[in-house]
Tab-separated table of C-alpha atoms (C1' of nucleotides) in Angstrom:
chain	number	residue	atom	x	y	z
A	651	MET	CA	44.153	144.916	9.349
A	652	SER	CA	40.717	143.605	8.515
A	653	THR	CA	38.371	146.270	7.211
A	654	ALA	CA	34.619	146.330	7.591
A	655	GLN	CA	34.204	145.816	3.865
A	656	ASP	CA	36.379	142.729	3.990
A	657	MET	CA	34.214	141.225	6.718
A	658	LEU	CA	31.003	142.013	4.840
A	659	PHE	CA	32.139	140.756	1.458
A	660	ARG	CA	33.507	137.535	2.905
A	661	THR	CA	30.402	136.979	5.002
A	662	LEU	CA	27.996	137.568	2.140
A	663	ALA	CA	30.053	135.588	-0.377
A	664	ASP	CA	28.586	132.274	0.767
A	665	PRO	CA	25.221	131.542	-0.917
A	666	THR	CA	23.759	129.655	2.044
A	667	ARG	CA	24.653	132.485	4.391
A	668	ARG	CA	23.358	135.158	2.052
A	669	ALA	CA	20.106	133.241	1.626
A	670	LEU	CA	19.651	133.186	5.402
A	671	PHE	CA	20.204	136.920	5.603
A	672	GLU	CA	17.805	137.527	2.695
A	673	ARG	CA	15.090	135.485	4.389
A	674	LEU	CA	15.530	137.495	7.577
A	675	CYS	CA	15.235	140.697	5.547
A	676	ARG	CA	12.143	139.507	3.689
A	677	GLU	CA	10.291	137.704	6.432
A	678	GLY	CA	11.583	139.331	9.583
A	679	GLU	CA	12.545	137.612	12.828
A	680	LYS	CA	12.809	133.805	12.733
A	681	THR	CA	13.943	131.012	15.019
A	682	VAL	CA	16.824	128.706	14.126
A	683	GLY	CA	14.363	125.859	13.634
A	684	ALA	CA	12.232	127.855	11.222
A	685	LEU	CA	15.313	128.911	9.273
A	686	THR	CA	16.626	125.348	9.131
A	687	GLU	CA	13.415	124.021	7.560
A	688	ARG	CA	13.967	125.608	4.156
A	689	ALA	CA	17.709	126.157	4.310
A	690	GLY	CA	18.640	122.902	2.596
A	691	VAL	CA	21.365	122.236	5.143
A	692	SER	CA	21.522	120.754	8.633
A	693	GLN	CA	20.776	122.690	11.808
A	694	PRO	CA	24.408	122.934	12.982
A	695	VAL	CA	25.300	124.543	9.660
A	696	VAL	CA	22.526	127.092	10.089
A	697	SER	CA	23.718	127.868	13.611
A	698	LYS	CA	27.282	128.304	12.438
A	699	HIS	CA	26.300	130.606	9.587
A	700	LEU	CA	24.108	132.654	11.911
A	701	GLY	CA	27.094	132.991	14.210
A	702	ILE	CA	29.214	134.345	11.381
A	703	LEU	CA	26.437	136.715	10.300
A	704	LYS	CA	26.158	137.903	13.885
A	705	GLN	CA	29.892	138.469	14.125
A	706	ALA	CA	29.654	140.641	11.012
A	707	GLY	CA	26.858	142.597	12.671
A	708	LEU	CA	24.367	141.573	9.996
A	709	VAL	CA	21.997	139.827	12.413
A	710	ARG	CA	20.935	140.121	16.023
A	711	ASP	CA	19.839	137.294	18.308
A	712	ARG	CA	17.200	137.310	21.007
A	713	HIS	CA	16.868	134.412	23.443
A	714	GLU	CA	13.408	133.329	24.518
A	715	GLY	CA	13.230	130.142	26.520
A	716	ARG	CA	15.106	127.480	24.633
A	717	GLN	CA	14.714	129.070	21.258
A	718	THR	CA	16.794	131.803	19.711
A	719	HIS	CA	15.231	134.389	17.432
A	720	TYR	CA	17.381	136.017	14.775
A	721	SER	CA	16.648	139.233	12.902
A	722	ALA	CA	18.442	141.223	10.218
A	723	GLN	CA	20.404	144.333	11.100
A	724	LEU	CA	20.227	146.364	7.940
A	725	GLY	CA	22.486	149.117	9.232
A	726	ALA	CA	25.437	146.750	8.985
A	727	LEU	CA	25.262	147.099	5.202
A	728	ALA	CA	26.389	150.726	5.445
A	729	PRO	CA	30.110	150.039	4.857
A	730	LEU	CA	29.125	148.201	1.692
A	731	VAL	CA	27.188	151.181	0.417
A	732	ASP	CA	30.043	153.480	1.420
A	733	TRP	CA	32.589	151.358	-0.415
A	734	THR	CA	30.484	151.285	-3.569
A	735	SER	CA	29.961	155.039	-3.396
A	736	GLU	CA	33.673	155.556	-2.898
A	737	MET	CA	34.542	153.478	-5.960
A	738	ALA	CA	31.927	155.324	-7.980
A	739	GLY	CA	33.324	158.571	-6.641
A	740	PHE	CA	36.835	157.803	-7.812
A	741	TRP	CA	35.524	156.875	-11.185
A	742	GLN	CA	33.455	160.043	-11.349
A	743	SER	CA	36.376	162.271	-10.383
A	744	ARG	CA	38.554	160.719	-13.049
A	745	PHE	CA	35.708	161.233	-15.466
A	746	ASP	CA	35.448	164.858	-14.374
A	747	ALA	CA	39.183	165.301	-14.845
A	748	LEU	CA	38.884	163.915	-18.346
A	749	GLU	CA	35.980	166.219	-19.085
A	750	ASN	CA	38.022	169.134	-17.820
A	751	LEU	CA	40.953	168.167	-19.966
A	752	LEU	CA	38.754	167.892	-23.020
A	753	LYS	CA	37.278	171.315	-22.320
A	754	ARG	CA	40.715	172.845	-22.010
A	755	MET	CA	41.839	171.188	-25.202
A	756	ASP	CA	38.753	172.543	-26.867
A	757	GLN	CA	39.649	176.097	-25.996
B	536	MET	CA	21.879	128.776	-10.985
B	537	SER	CA	24.520	131.319	-10.191
B	538	THR	CA	23.185	134.816	-9.742
B	539	ALA	CA	25.005	138.038	-10.568
B	540	GLN	CA	25.196	138.922	-6.887
B	541	ASP	CA	26.821	135.603	-6.098
B	542	MET	CA	29.508	136.225	-8.718
B	543	LEU	CA	30.170	139.740	-7.450
B	544	PHE	CA	30.282	138.898	-3.758
B	545	ARG	CA	32.571	135.935	-4.318
B	546	THR	CA	34.847	137.911	-6.616
B	547	LEU	CA	35.137	140.884	-4.276
B	548	ALA	CA	35.516	138.739	-1.163
B	549	ASP	CA	39.228	138.218	-1.771
B	550	PRO	CA	41.314	141.121	-0.381
B	551	THR	CA	44.016	140.934	-3.045
B	552	ARG	CA	41.440	140.959	-5.794
B	553	ARG	CA	39.449	143.783	-4.239
B	554	ALA	CA	42.652	145.808	-3.821
B	555	LEU	CA	43.388	145.414	-7.525
B	556	PHE	CA	39.915	146.589	-8.421
B	557	GLU	CA	40.188	149.537	-6.023
B	558	ARG	CA	43.487	150.612	-7.571
B	559	LEU	CA	41.947	150.512	-11.025
B	560	CYS	CA	39.050	152.626	-9.754
B	561	ARG	CA	41.356	155.148	-8.064
B	562	GLU	CA	44.149	155.365	-10.585
B	563	GLY	CA	42.512	154.352	-13.837
B	564	GLU	CA	43.917	152.079	-16.518
B	565	LYS	CA	47.072	150.144	-15.610
B	566	THR	CA	49.240	147.416	-17.112
B	567	VAL	CA	49.740	144.056	-15.417
B	568	GLY	CA	53.339	145.000	-14.620
B	569	ALA	CA	52.327	148.249	-12.944
B	570	LEU	CA	49.677	146.441	-10.931
B	571	THR	CA	52.099	143.709	-9.890
B	572	GLU	CA	54.601	146.213	-8.434
B	573	ARG	CA	52.514	147.119	-5.393
B	574	ALA	CA	50.257	144.083	-5.248
B	575	GLY	CA	52.390	142.132	-2.794
B	576	VAL	CA	51.979	138.942	-4.807
B	577	SER	CA	53.654	137.458	-7.876
B	578	GLN	CA	52.760	138.392	-11.427
B	579	PRO	CA	50.990	135.117	-12.253
B	580	VAL	CA	48.747	135.665	-9.245
B	581	VAL	CA	47.894	139.163	-10.459
B	582	SER	CA	47.086	137.815	-13.910
B	583	LYS	CA	44.873	135.146	-12.440
B	584	HIS	CA	42.949	137.617	-10.286
B	585	LEU	CA	42.534	139.992	-13.217
B	586	GLY	CA	41.083	137.083	-15.171
B	587	ILE	CA	38.527	136.436	-12.449
B	588	LEU	CA	37.674	140.144	-12.221
B	589	LYS	CA	37.226	140.186	-15.990
B	590	GLN	CA	34.960	137.166	-15.885
B	591	ALA	CA	32.812	139.005	-13.342
B	592	GLY	CA	32.665	141.971	-15.682
B	593	LEU	CA	34.419	144.214	-13.173
B	594	VAL	CA	37.377	144.968	-15.446
B	595	ARG	CA	38.090	145.292	-19.153
B	596	ASP	CA	41.356	144.505	-20.918
B	597	ARG	CA	42.963	146.237	-23.861
B	598	HIS	CA	45.947	144.735	-25.663
B	599	GLU	CA	48.681	147.032	-26.880
B	600	GLY	CA	51.797	145.375	-28.179
B	601	ARG	CA	53.036	142.951	-25.568
B	602	GLN	CA	51.368	144.659	-22.666
B	603	THR	CA	47.778	144.366	-21.496
B	604	HIS	CA	46.005	147.348	-20.005
B	605	TYR	CA	43.223	146.763	-17.504
B	606	SER	CA	40.552	149.239	-16.429
B	607	ALA	CA	37.609	149.125	-14.011
B	608	GLN	CA	34.094	148.666	-15.298
B	609	LEU	CA	32.011	150.398	-12.675
B	610	GLY	CA	28.707	149.433	-14.236
B	611	ALA	CA	29.287	145.863	-13.124
B	612	LEU	CA	28.594	146.951	-9.561
B	613	ALA	CA	24.940	147.582	-10.408
B	614	PRO	CA	23.650	144.177	-9.223
B	615	LEU	CA	25.316	144.859	-5.890
B	616	VAL	CA	23.516	148.161	-5.518
B	617	ASP	CA	20.276	146.531	-6.614
B	618	TRP	CA	20.631	143.747	-4.085
B	619	THR	CA	21.336	146.181	-1.262
B	620	SER	CA	18.381	148.331	-2.264
B	621	GLU	CA	16.179	145.262	-2.388
B	622	MET	CA	17.180	144.203	1.124
B	623	ALA	CA	16.617	147.734	2.375
B	624	GLY	CA	13.282	147.737	0.602
B	625	PHE	CA	12.076	144.593	2.340
B	626	TRP	CA	13.107	146.025	5.635
B	627	GLN	CA	11.358	149.304	4.876
B	628	SER	CA	8.131	147.604	3.856
B	629	ARG	CA	8.077	145.575	7.043
B	630	PHE	CA	8.748	148.773	8.915
B	631	ASP	CA	5.867	150.443	7.085
B	632	ALA	CA	3.602	147.531	7.957
B	633	LEU	CA	4.520	147.888	11.601
B	634	GLU	CA	3.900	151.627	11.463
B	635	ASN	CA	0.523	150.954	9.908
B	636	LEU	CA	-0.348	148.453	12.586
B	637	LEU	CA	0.618	150.859	15.326
B	638	LYS	CA	-1.500	153.588	13.754
B	639	ARG	CA	-4.485	151.263	13.597
B	640	MET	CA	-3.989	150.224	17.198
B	641	ASP	CA	-3.801	153.851	18.156
B	642	GLN	CA	-7.209	154.589	16.724
C	1344	DT	C1'	67.788	135.759	-36.071
C	1345	DC	C1'	68.585	135.997	-31.305
C	1346	DG	C1'	67.714	137.538	-27.052
C	1347	DC	C1'	64.704	140.100	-23.852
C	1348	DT	C1'	60.446	141.639	-21.885
C	1349	DC	C1'	55.536	141.250	-20.805
C	1350	DC	C1'	51.886	138.513	-19.835
C	1351	DA	C1'	49.288	134.089	-19.569
C	1352	DT	C1'	49.029	129.222	-18.476
C	1353	DA	C1'	50.108	124.790	-16.124
C	1354	DG	C1'	51.240	122.097	-12.312
C	1355	DC	C1'	51.656	121.851	-7.555
C	1356	DT	C1'	51.017	122.646	-2.501
C	1357	DA	C1'	48.886	124.413	1.435
C	1358	DT	C1'	45.299	126.359	3.815
C	1359	DA	C1'	40.660	128.128	4.548
C	1360	DG	C1'	36.174	127.103	5.283
C	1361	DG	C1'	31.632	124.628	4.355
C	1362	DT	C1'	29.149	120.286	5.596
C	1363	DT	C1'	28.129	116.262	8.288
C	1364	DT	C1'	27.599	113.415	12.424
C	1365	DA	C1'	27.907	113.078	17.221
C	1366	DT	C1'	27.507	115.255	21.501
C	1367	DC	C1'	26.509	118.643	25.091
C	1368	DC	C1'	23.712	122.236	27.540
C	1369	DA	C1'	19.609	124.501	28.788
C	1370	DT	C1'	14.748	124.760	29.010
C	1371	DA	C1'	10.063	122.998	28.866
C	1372	DG	C1'	6.650	119.449	29.876
C	1373	DC	C1'	5.059	115.473	32.428
D	1376	DG	C1'	13.299	114.039	38.724
D	1377	DC	C1'	12.996	112.258	33.977
D	1378	DT	C1'	12.507	112.857	29.216
D	1379	DA	C1'	12.164	115.467	25.062
D	1380	DT	C1'	13.326	119.373	22.318
D	1381	DG	C1'	15.880	123.629	20.548
D	1382	DG	C1'	20.170	125.243	19.773
D	1383	DA	C1'	25.266	125.413	20.102
D	1384	DT	C1'	29.772	123.188	19.978
D	1385	DA	C1'	33.454	119.608	18.556
D	1386	DA	C1'	35.795	116.657	15.630
D	1387	DA	C1'	36.575	114.898	11.073
D	1388	DC	C1'	36.236	115.227	6.203
D	1389	DC	C1'	36.591	117.275	1.884
D	1390	DT	C1'	36.386	120.636	-1.619
D	1391	DA	C1'	37.686	125.086	-3.326
D	1392	DT	C1'	41.034	128.208	-4.081
D	1393	DA	C1'	44.964	131.438	-3.200
D	1394	DG	C1'	49.681	131.254	-3.503
D	1395	DC	C1'	54.141	129.632	-5.489
D	1396	DT	C1'	57.607	128.167	-9.386
D	1397	DA	C1'	58.356	126.921	-13.928
D	1398	DT	C1'	57.277	127.353	-18.535
D	1399	DG	C1'	55.215	128.928	-22.890
D	1400	DG	C1'	54.294	132.385	-26.353
D	1401	DA	C1'	53.917	136.723	-28.462
D	1402	DG	C1'	55.783	141.281	-29.524
D	1403	DC	C1'	60.026	144.409	-29.534
D	1404	DG	C1'	64.953	145.626	-30.197
D	1405	DA	C1'	69.670	144.796	-31.723
DNA sequence: TCGCTCCATAGCTATAGGTTTATCCATAGC
DNA sequence: GCTATGGATAAACCTATAGCTATGGAGCGA
């Protein structure tokens, strides 16, 4: 089984891809051409990365004539936040258990 | 330059590695042998992944006789939280700008 | 000292995936 | 209809890396 976290981590692991997503977050909707200009890679690479980002739900595409506009879908980051919270939660509960133990020992 | 986010995303992108980190978060400190039992991969692979996790600051090791105990370092997740917040922040500010524009247009 | 256990390292192979070039499709302009 | 442009797809290449086995080395017990 492939979890949502797995998809997100793998998708965001590539620097080029993450940079594309960051630009869409910072600057809002952009066409493939506009994204390619400062991406440092060729247009096919940009298209492919956008496809992967789309598959992960991190971006949305809107067709207008012969150009495609992409925009960030921030909600897709939710599983990432959830995962981080979960890990922190486990840590916290173990910390609480330790605190409890120390209190009991103190009595 | 290799940012902290890059390191974290790449490190956590591998399922085996992430599973190891999750177990350390859930169950606390564990030896390499204990981790290897349910990892589904060989011991050298576990050692290698633990090394990468350590390099990313996600785990800490403690030597005791011939066994090595590993534990999760939750603080290392901070750059991840920061990055997510930053992305959300950009989105929010663009949203605010839009809201502002709509208010002005409404007047 | 001699084995035995625990972990790390080295060497190797195989596969995943990022990049490029070439090409195709659809749309816009003339 | 013809050409040019924006974007997507295909094929080929190549690097990175996850996995294995084999081995080394350090601590423990007899």
